[in-house]
XYZ file of C-alpha atoms in Angstrom:
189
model
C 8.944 -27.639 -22.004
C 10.292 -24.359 -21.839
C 12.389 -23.418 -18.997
C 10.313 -20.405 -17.939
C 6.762 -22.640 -18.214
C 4.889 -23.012 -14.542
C 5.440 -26.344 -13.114
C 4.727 -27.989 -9.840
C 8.377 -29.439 -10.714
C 10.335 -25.946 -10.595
C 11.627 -25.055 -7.719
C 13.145 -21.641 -6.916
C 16.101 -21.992 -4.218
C 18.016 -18.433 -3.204
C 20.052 -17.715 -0.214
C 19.339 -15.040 2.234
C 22.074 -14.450 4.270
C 22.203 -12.307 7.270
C 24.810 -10.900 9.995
C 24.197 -8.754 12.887
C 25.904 -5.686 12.988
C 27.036 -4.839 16.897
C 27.297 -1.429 16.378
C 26.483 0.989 14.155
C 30.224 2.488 13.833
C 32.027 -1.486 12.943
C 35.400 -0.597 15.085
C 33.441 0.317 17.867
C 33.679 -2.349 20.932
C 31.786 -5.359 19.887
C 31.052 -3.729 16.172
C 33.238 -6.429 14.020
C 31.249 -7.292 11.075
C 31.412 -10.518 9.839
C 33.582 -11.194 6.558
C 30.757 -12.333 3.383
C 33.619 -15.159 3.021
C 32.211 -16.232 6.323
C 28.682 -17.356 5.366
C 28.510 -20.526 3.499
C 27.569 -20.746 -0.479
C 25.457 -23.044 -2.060
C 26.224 -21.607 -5.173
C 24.335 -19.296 -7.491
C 21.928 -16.631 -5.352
C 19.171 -18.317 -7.008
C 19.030 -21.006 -9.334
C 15.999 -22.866 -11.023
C 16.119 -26.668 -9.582
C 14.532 -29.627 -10.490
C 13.739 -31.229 -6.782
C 12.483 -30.161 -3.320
C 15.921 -30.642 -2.208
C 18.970 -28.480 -2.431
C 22.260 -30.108 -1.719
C 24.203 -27.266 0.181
C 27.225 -28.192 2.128
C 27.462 -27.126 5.714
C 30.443 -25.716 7.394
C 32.927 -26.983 9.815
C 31.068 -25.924 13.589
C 27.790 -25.038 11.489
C 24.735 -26.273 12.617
C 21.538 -26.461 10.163
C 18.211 -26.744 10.125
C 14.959 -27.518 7.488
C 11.845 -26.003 7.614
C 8.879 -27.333 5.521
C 6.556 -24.265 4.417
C 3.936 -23.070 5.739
C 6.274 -21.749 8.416
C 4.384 -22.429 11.462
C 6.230 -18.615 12.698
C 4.532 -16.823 9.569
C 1.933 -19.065 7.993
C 0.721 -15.774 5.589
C 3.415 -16.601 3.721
C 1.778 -18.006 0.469
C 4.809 -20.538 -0.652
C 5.202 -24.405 -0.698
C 8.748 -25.919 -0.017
C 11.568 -25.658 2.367
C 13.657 -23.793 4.259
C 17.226 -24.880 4.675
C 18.997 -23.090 7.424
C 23.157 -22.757 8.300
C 23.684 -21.606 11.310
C 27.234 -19.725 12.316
C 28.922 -21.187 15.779
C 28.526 -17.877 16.847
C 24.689 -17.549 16.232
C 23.971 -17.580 20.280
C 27.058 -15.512 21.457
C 26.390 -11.711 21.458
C 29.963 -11.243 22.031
C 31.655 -12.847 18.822
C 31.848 -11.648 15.503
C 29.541 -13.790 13.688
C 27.152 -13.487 16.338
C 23.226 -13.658 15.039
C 24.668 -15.363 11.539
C 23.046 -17.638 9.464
C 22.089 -17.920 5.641
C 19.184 -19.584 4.663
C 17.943 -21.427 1.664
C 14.047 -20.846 0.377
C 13.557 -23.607 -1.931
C 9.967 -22.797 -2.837
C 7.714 -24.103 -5.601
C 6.692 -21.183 -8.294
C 7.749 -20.057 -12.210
C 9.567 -17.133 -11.070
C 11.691 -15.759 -8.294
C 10.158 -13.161 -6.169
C 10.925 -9.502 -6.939
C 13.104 -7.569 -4.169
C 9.830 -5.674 -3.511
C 8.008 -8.593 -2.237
C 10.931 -10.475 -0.903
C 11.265 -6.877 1.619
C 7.662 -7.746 2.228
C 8.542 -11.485 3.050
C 11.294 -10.542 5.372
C 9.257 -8.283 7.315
C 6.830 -11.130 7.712
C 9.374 -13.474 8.553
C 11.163 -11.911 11.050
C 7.787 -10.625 12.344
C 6.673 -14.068 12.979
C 9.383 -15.060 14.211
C 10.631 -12.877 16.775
C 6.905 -12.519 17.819
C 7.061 -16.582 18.464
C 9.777 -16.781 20.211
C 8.304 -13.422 22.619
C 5.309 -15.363 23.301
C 6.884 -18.634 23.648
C 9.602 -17.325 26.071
C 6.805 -14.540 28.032
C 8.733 -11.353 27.001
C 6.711 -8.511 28.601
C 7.080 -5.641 26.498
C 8.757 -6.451 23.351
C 7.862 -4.180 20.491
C 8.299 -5.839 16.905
C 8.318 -3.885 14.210
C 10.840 -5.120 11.958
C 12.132 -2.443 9.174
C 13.601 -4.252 5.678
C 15.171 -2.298 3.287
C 16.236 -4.122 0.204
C 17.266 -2.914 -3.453
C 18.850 -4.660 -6.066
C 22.520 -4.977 -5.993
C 23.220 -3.566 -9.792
C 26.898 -4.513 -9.388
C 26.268 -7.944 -8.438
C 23.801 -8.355 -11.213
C 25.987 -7.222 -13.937
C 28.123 -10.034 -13.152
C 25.032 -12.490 -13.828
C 23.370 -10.924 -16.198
C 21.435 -13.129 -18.619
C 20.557 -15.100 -16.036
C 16.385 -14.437 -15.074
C 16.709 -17.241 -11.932
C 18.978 -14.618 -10.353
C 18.106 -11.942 -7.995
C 20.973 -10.228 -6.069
C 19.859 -7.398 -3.706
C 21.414 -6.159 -0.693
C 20.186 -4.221 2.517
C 19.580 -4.210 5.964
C 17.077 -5.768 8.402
C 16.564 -4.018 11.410
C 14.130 -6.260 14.392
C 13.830 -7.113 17.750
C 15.969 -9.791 18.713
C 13.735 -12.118 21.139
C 16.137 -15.037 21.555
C 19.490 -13.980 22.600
C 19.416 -9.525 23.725
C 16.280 -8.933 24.097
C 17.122 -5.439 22.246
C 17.123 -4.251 18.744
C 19.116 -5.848 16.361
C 20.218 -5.068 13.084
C 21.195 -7.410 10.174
C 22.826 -6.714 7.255
């Protein structure tokens, strides 16, 4: 079988990971950004697998989390597999530099990866959801979720893989309400 033919067997698996940025000027009180060497690898950005599940080491003081799709916090979202989240000991703690930091594994079920327009639609559904659940769920009056996504393909990144379809490096900035820890805007980069 040809490694590009549609299977119930592939499985695409990438890693989105995001940091919140304090501030938008970084040496500003509470703007450290946290260092990419930070956020924990699983390996390739995205990589054609052959089961559900992705083996991804976790961090010392990490915690994690797996989410089977439809995610209950955006059910629109038309893809069948998991979500494997790593979670920095600093997720909770607005005043620490990896504070709102986690990556997160989509291993999903399809014949391709998704292009960066659609995953910038995804995200806005995702954190959407989300941050709408957790307003309802913890009866913030108020709260205005709009989240913004801007995403385009990192060129530099990709020359370094390049041969490789399965990979899709793109970089940008996510910018949402943050209903668990602030209760203010939050951006993620």
């Amino acid at each position: 079988m040809s490694s590009h033919a549609k299977s119930l067997d592939v499985v695409l698996a990438f890693v989105l990971a995001v940091s919140c940025v304090h501030a938008a000027d970084p040496a500003a009180p509470g703007g450290v950004l946290a260092p990419a060497s930070a956020l924990p690898s699983p390996g390739p950005v995205m990589s054609k697998l052959t089961k559900m599940s992705h083996q991804w080491g976790v961090p010392t003081g990490w915690r994690t989390e797996v989410i089977p799709f439809p995610l209950d916090f955006a059910p629109s979202l038309p893809y069948q597999g998991l979500e494997e989240l790593r979670f920095s000991p600093d997720f909770g703690k607005a005043d620490r530099p990896l504070f709102f930091t986690y990556a997160f594994v989509w291993a999903i079920k399809g014949d391709q990866p998704p292009s960066v327009e659609q995953l910038s639609k995804d995200m806005k559904v995702y954190f959407d959801g989300l941050m709408i659940a957790v307003a309802k769920s913890s009866k913030i009056p108020n709260a205005v979720i709009d989240t913004k996504v801007e995403l385009q393909p990192d060129t530099v990144a990709r020359e370094r893989v390049q041969g490789d379809p399965w990979t899709l490096l793109a970089t940008g900035s996510i910018w949402t309400y943050d209903s668990f820890f602030t209760k203010k805007s939050l951006q993620l980069d």
